[in-house]
Amino acid sequence: MADQATGASANAGDIRAAASECLAAPGEVALRAVKVTAGYGGRAAVREVSIDVRRGELLAIVGPNGAGKSTLLRVLSGALTPWSGTVEMAGRPLAAYDRRAIARRMATVAQENPIAFRFTVMEVVLMGRAPHLGAWRFESARDLAIARDALDHFDLAPLAGRAIQELSGGERKRVFLARALAQRPEIALLDEPSAFLDMRHVAEIFGRFRELAERERIAVAATMHDLNAAALYADRVLLMKNGEAAGYGRPEEALTAERLRAVYDTEVYVGRNPATGALAILPIDSARRRATA
């Protein structure tokens, strides 16, 4: 294991080669992007990235700040039009769907979710049912039952009558995840879903979305900074650096010590968690390592 934490950083050729790794094997692909490039104000934030998400799968998108993770998620959701490349949902171009049709099939949770008015937690979660309601139609008993079930999934039932502004950052994050769940989506795109959450709720959030992916055949793609959570809960991982793919595949394929050193510009240890068998990834203090060598 120690050998994994030593050696020279991967060169640029290794990083470019990783970007050309194959997509998922043919199957129930819910969402696919092919060689998408996108950005803001003439600056590319994502370059030539190809990715797909299958039903029943949790895909983690990881990388340092500024790697392009959130921008890629915006492209996948249709919120940002790519400069080049294509995005498809269920085999059709995403641009062929109107926004309501997309909202019926795809739920998104952004890093920031501002709510201007004093809606209660239940009212916010019920907003997830809006794409399924016709004009001037009120929520049915079934919609209310779905919202209550989403509240229960994220331990929010006791807070149902509280104003969203009265909650902590972690509680608010769980409310927006519950709203996404209430949509009953086929695809869920989550931008830093574990932000502001304590250790217990991080484990529960990812565990529940993994369970939902398997049970309901939802395709879940989530950006995250926690590499150990990605290794533990994700079926596949996209590792990004400077807007490009630096690794793509099962956690043990994408999160190698060599690639992580190249992407994060730091020494890392990659081993196995004795409790779970999942990858265990830790930074190595270079000064301390030299002192004990």
Short mmCIF file of N, CA and C in Angstrom, two decimals, residues 2 20-21 27 31-32 53 71 76 83 93 95 101 150-151 169 182 189 206-207 243-245 253 293:
data_model
loop_
_atom_site.label_atom_id
_atom_site.label_comp_id
_atom_site.label_asym_id
_atom_site.label_seq_id
_atom_site.Cartn_x
_atom_site.Cartn_y
_atom_site.Cartn_z
N ALA A 2 1.98 1.18 0.70
CA ALA A 2 2.82 2.36 0.76
C ALA A 2 3.29 2.78 -0.61
N SER A 20 -10.17 9.78 -22.44
CA SER A 20 -10.72 9.03 -23.57
C SER A 20 -11.25 7.66 -23.18
N GLU A 21 -11.31 7.37 -21.87
CA GLU A 21 -11.82 6.08 -21.44
C GLU A 21 -13.26 5.91 -21.88
N GLY A 27 -26.75 -0.12 -21.95
CA GLY A 27 -27.76 -0.48 -20.97
C GLY A 27 -28.82 0.61 -20.94
N LEU A 31 -29.22 9.47 -19.12
CA LEU A 31 -28.71 10.78 -19.48
C LEU A 31 -27.30 10.61 -20.03
N ARG A 32 -27.02 11.28 -21.13
CA ARG A 32 -25.70 11.14 -21.76
C ARG A 32 -25.23 12.48 -22.31
N VAL A 53 -25.11 8.45 -17.45
CA VAL A 53 -25.65 8.02 -16.17
C VAL A 53 -26.75 7.02 -16.44
N THR A 71 -20.51 23.26 -13.37
CA THR A 71 -20.84 23.64 -14.75
C THR A 71 -21.31 22.43 -15.54
N LEU A 76 -25.81 19.20 -17.97
CA LEU A 76 -26.63 17.98 -17.96
C LEU A 76 -28.09 18.29 -17.67
N TRP A 83 -21.47 24.85 -25.70
CA TRP A 83 -20.97 25.47 -26.93
C TRP A 83 -20.85 24.43 -28.03
N PRO A 93 -32.35 14.22 -27.90
CA PRO A 93 -31.65 15.44 -27.52
C PRO A 93 -32.41 16.19 -26.42
N ALA A 95 -32.52 19.21 -25.87
CA ALA A 95 -33.13 20.41 -26.44
C ALA A 95 -34.50 20.13 -27.06
N ALA A 101 -41.50 19.20 -19.45
CA ALA A 101 -41.24 17.78 -19.68
C ALA A 101 -39.95 17.34 -19.00
N ALA A 150 -41.36 11.92 1.46
CA ALA A 150 -40.06 12.56 1.23
C ALA A 150 -39.55 13.19 2.52
N LEU A 151 -40.44 13.81 3.29
CA LEU A 151 -40.04 14.37 4.58
C LEU A 151 -39.52 13.29 5.51
N GLY A 169 -28.37 25.54 8.04
CA GLY A 169 -27.94 25.23 6.68
C GLY A 169 -28.11 23.77 6.34
N ALA A 182 -39.57 14.36 -3.88
CA ALA A 182 -41.01 14.46 -4.08
C ALA A 182 -41.38 14.59 -5.55
N LEU A 189 -29.99 15.18 -10.23
CA LEU A 189 -28.69 15.83 -10.34
C LEU A 189 -28.47 16.66 -9.08
N PHE A 206 -26.38 9.83 1.40
CA PHE A 206 -25.85 9.02 0.32
C PHE A 206 -26.40 7.59 0.37
N GLY A 207 -26.57 7.08 1.58
CA GLY A 207 -27.14 5.74 1.70
C GLY A 207 -28.56 5.68 1.15
N GLY A 243 -11.58 21.45 -15.98
CA GLY A 243 -12.65 21.30 -16.95
C GLY A 243 -12.60 20.03 -17.78
N GLU A 244 -11.61 19.20 -17.56
CA GLU A 244 -11.45 17.99 -18.37
C GLU A 244 -11.59 16.73 -17.50
N ALA A 245 -11.93 15.62 -18.16
CA ALA A 245 -11.97 14.34 -17.47
C ALA A 245 -10.56 13.84 -17.24
N GLU A 253 -10.88 2.32 -10.28
CA GLU A 253 -10.25 2.67 -11.55
C GLU A 253 -9.99 4.17 -11.66
N ALA A 293 11.03 9.49 6.78
CA ALA A 293 11.53 8.59 5.73
C ALA A 293 12.86 7.98 6.15
#
